[in-house]
Amino acid sequence: MMYENVKNALLEVRTEEIPFSYIEPALKQIEQIASKFFNASRLKYTSLKTYATPRRLVLIVENLSGRSEDILEEILGPSLKAAKDVYGKYTPAAIGFAAKNGTTPEKLTEKVTEKGEYLSLVKKTIGEKTEKLLAMIFPEIIKNISFPKVMHWETTGFEFARPIRSVIALYGKKIVKFKIADVNSSNWTTGLHACDNTKIRIDLPENYITKMKNKSVIVNQNERKEQIRKSIGHVLKNVGNVVLDDDLIDEVNYLVEYPSAVLCAFDEKYLDLPAEVLTVCMKKSQKCFAVTDKSGKILNCFVGIKNGISMYQEIVKTGYEKVVAARLADAEFFYLNDLKNGLNNNVEKLKGVTFNKEIGTVYDKIERIKKISDIFNRKFNMQINDVLLERAIMLSKTDLVSEMVFEYSELQGIMGRIYALKLSENCDVAESIEQHYWPLSTSEKLPSNKIATVISLADKIDTLAVNFSIGLEPSSSADPYGLKRLGMGFIRIVMKNLPNEDFTDTIAEVFEFLPEIVKKHPKAKNAYERLIDFLWKRVEGVLEFQGYSSNDIKSVVNETKINELKAIGSLQPKLDALQKAKRNDNFASIISMFKRVNNIISQAKKQNINILQINENLLKEETEKNLFDVSKEVKIAVANHMAKNEYEKVFGKVLEMKLVVDSFFEEVMVMAEDKDVKLNRIALLCYVKSIFEGFIDFSALQQ
Amino acid sequence: MNFQEIIMNLQKFWTKQGCLMWQPYDLEKGAGTFNPATFLHSLGTKSWNVAYVEPSRRPTDGRYGANPNRLQHYYQFQVIMKPAPKNIQQIYLKSLKAISLDPKKHDIRFIEDDWESPTLGAWGLGWEVWIDGMEATQFTYFQQVGGISLNPISVEITYGIERIAMYVQEKNSVYDLQWNDDLTYGDIHLAGEKQWSFYNFEKSDVAMLKQHFADWEDEVKKLVSSNLPLPAYDAVVKCSHLFNLLDARGAISVSERVGYILRVRTISKIVADEYLKSIM
C-alpha cells in the first residue's frame, strides 16, 4: 500500500534514571499503546520501534502517513413509505433525519435494500493532519505507561517512574506541540550526565540514533548489549574468559548509556575463597563480571562496566578495586568465621530462626523432615543409610545462620555444601544441603542423590502441609509463598524417582506430624483434601510443561485420579501411547463410539433406569452375544496389559472392541420394546465401558 | 582535602544554590531526616531550601571502634530543596566537583533505591549514587511524611561524608581520615565509639529506657493537645532514639518491635497533622 507524504515520527521521553527492571515492560507497553492509538486514529505506518537507556524511553514510527484515512459511511434513514406522504412531500421523519446529519432531504439518495426502499446518506469523515493527531497521541502514550511504583515530582501531580526532564516530539522536522508534567515538547535533548547539560538538537527523527551515538549515548539497547560484550572481550584479550551471566548483562545494559569495560584485579589471597562466593561478591557489590582462565578456574581479576567512553579508566579502576577489596575482605571474614564456628553449632541456633511466625522454628521443621524422610525411606524401600540421612537432615538448614548466607542470601544451600565438604562431611550429605532445595524452577535440575531426593520431598511436602493448614494456599493468580513451584518440584521428583508409589497415606501422615497449633488452626479443615487436589493440578502442570495437550492430560488424569496419588508414573507412558494411537485413522471414530456409549448410559441414568447385571439368556442377537464374548476376553487382556504398563497394547484392544461395538450398533436396537432386553443391552454397554476404566477417559478427548 | 574542608566546601556550594545554612539539631537522632528542618519543613506548601551537617546515631551499628567502616555515631551532610529544582541532578553532580570528584573523571551511577522510614510514616523514591562503585549519596524525592502526601515535593540529598572523605583521601579506615591537617577522625571519635558501643550494647538501663519511652510518648500527646507541635516533635525524636537504644540492647523481641515502631509512627503522624494545622 502506498501512503502519501509519509514522514518518520520520534518521541523521546528523557527522565532521571528509571529502575532497570521497569524498562523492558515499559517498552512493550509503549508499542502496544502506540499501535492501539494509531489504529484508532486511522494512521498508517510501516513500523514502530522502541528503544531505551536508563534515562530515555524512545518511540520511532517509520513512514507515518501525513493524514489519517478518510472514511465513507452509509447511514440508512426512514423507509420511503415513512419518508414521503401521499402527495410525495417529505414527512417530518425525513426532515428530522436529514437535519440530524446536517443536510436537507432533497440531498439524500434513495436506496433499495432487501427490506425495501430507504432514504440514505453517505457520510464522509475527512482524515485529520497527523501532526494534530500526534499532539494527542504522544501524551496519551506517556500517560498510559504503568510502572510497579510511581512518584510525583512537580505540581501538576503527574505520575511516572521517575521525573521527566524533556520530551522530543517530532513529525518530520516539525515539533509536535504539547505539554506534559510541566514539560513542553521540543526538538532537543541532553547527552550523558557527565557531559554538562548542553542541548542536543534533533533535526529529523531518522537522524536521532546516529546523532546520539556521536554524543556517546547508544540508544538502541541491543546495540548497547553487543557493545558490552565487545568491550569485555576487548579488555579480556589474552587474559581469560568472562563468567557470562545473562541476568547481569541485562541489568548492566539498563544502568549505562555508553558502556565501556574496565579490567580490574584483586589480591590473589582471596582466591582461597570459593568461586561461588567471589562471583556473587562481584555481581552484588559492584555489578561486575568474574573472570576465569580457559579451564574455567576463577582468576583474581574482574570486569566492571563503566558509564561513558573509555577515558580516565585508571581512576575508575582504582575505585572499583577498592570497593571490591572491601567486600572480599568482609566475605573472607565471614567465611573464616563460619568455618571456625562449624556447622554443628548452628543446629542449636536454628531454634531461634522462625520458619513461620505463628508456627515455629526451622529447628521444629527439621524434626518433622526427619520423621517424614524416615517414612519415605522405609515405605518406599529407598535403602538409604539411616545415619547419613539423619546427618544430612540435621545439617540441611545450618547455613541459614552462617554469616555468609546472612549477607548473601542467594548462597543458601551452596555455602552449606561448601562448608560441609571443608569440614569433611560425607559427600552425599554435603551435596544434599544444596540439592534439597532443587528443583529451583520448573526447568531446572532435580536432586542427584537419594539422600537429597528424600529430604527434598520431605521438606517440600511439609511446607505445603503447613501452609495449606493455616490458609496460605495460593489462588489461581497469586502465589506469594511460591507453593506452586514447590508442588511442581515435588511432583517432578516423584515422577522421576518413585513413579509407582502410593503417596496418599504418607501425605496424610505428614499432617499428623504438624504442631498442635497448626492442626487446630481454623483453616486446617480439609487441608489434606485441598492439598491432594492441588498436587493433581501440579501433575497436570508438569505434564503440560513436557508438551502434552491439556485435553490429553485430562483424559489420563481423570481415570487415574480414582486411585489418588498412586501411579503418577503411568501417566506419561499412557500419554505417549495415546499420541501414537491418535495417528491411527480410526481414532476419531473411536472417540465417537465411546461418546455414543456414554450418551446411552447417561440417558438411562437420567431416567433413573436401574442398570442391572447382564443376563446372558436375554442376549438374543448374534452380534450382542458376540459383543459380550469378545468383551469378556478383552477385559481380561486389558487388565493384564494394564498391570504390565503395556498401554500400546491396550489401544490395540480398543480397536478390537471398536469393530464389535460398531456392528452391535448397526444391527441391534438398544432401546428395544421389551424392557428387559433394553435394560440388558444398556448393562452390556456399561460392561464395555468398564473395560477401560482406569485407563483413559475418552470423553475428555476432542474429536 | 581534609574532612572539615569537605564539609566547608559543601556548605559553600549549597549556600550558592540558595540554601539556608542550618545547624545540627541538638537531639540524638538516627539521621538528618529527623531534624525538624527536614521532617517538619517538608510539610506544607512554602518553598524551603536548606543544608546542614547532622551528627547521626545508630546504636546497633557500633563496633567498639574495631571496624574500619562501621560507626554508631557519624555525620551526614543533608540538603533539602522544596520544590525540587528541575535540574537537581545536574546541581548535585556539580557539587561533587566542589569536593574534588569531577563527574567527567569518575563513573557516577544512580542506582534504584527507594527509601522508607516506618517510624516517620515517610517514604520516597530515588537512588543510591555510586561514585566508581562506592555508595556516596542517598538521593530521594519525598512522597509522604508523617503519613501526609506532599505537594510540592521535596528532594533530599544525603552525603555520607566519611565514606566520601575516605575515597578522596584514599584511606582504608575511617579513623585514619584527616579531620584537619593535624588531627584524625580517630583522635576525635575513637574513644567515643568504644565507650558508646559498650554503653549501647551492654550498659544501658533497659527499664529506665522503657520508662522514658512511655513518658515521652505521653508528653507528645499532651503537647499536641496544647497545640505545641514543635516541642511535641522533640518528644517524638526522643522516643525514636530510645527505641533505637532498646533495640541495640536486644531488649525488644520481634513481636514487640512491630508494636514500638507503630507507636512512634502514630505519634509522628499526630505531630505532623498538628504542625500542618499550625502553619496553615
PDB file of C-alpha atoms in Angstrom, chain A residues 164 363 389 500 519:
ATOM      1  CA  ILE A 164      10.533  13.526  33.143  1.00  0.00           C
ATOM      2  CA  TYR A 363      14.554 -26.428  64.091  1.00  0.00           C
ATOM      3  CA  LEU A 389      20.266 -39.447  56.241  1.00  0.00           C
ATOM      4  CA  ASN A 500       4.623 -46.179  41.138  1.00  0.00           C
ATOM      5  CA  LYS A 519      -3.716 -28.776  63.425  1.00  0.00           C
TER       6      LYS A 519
END
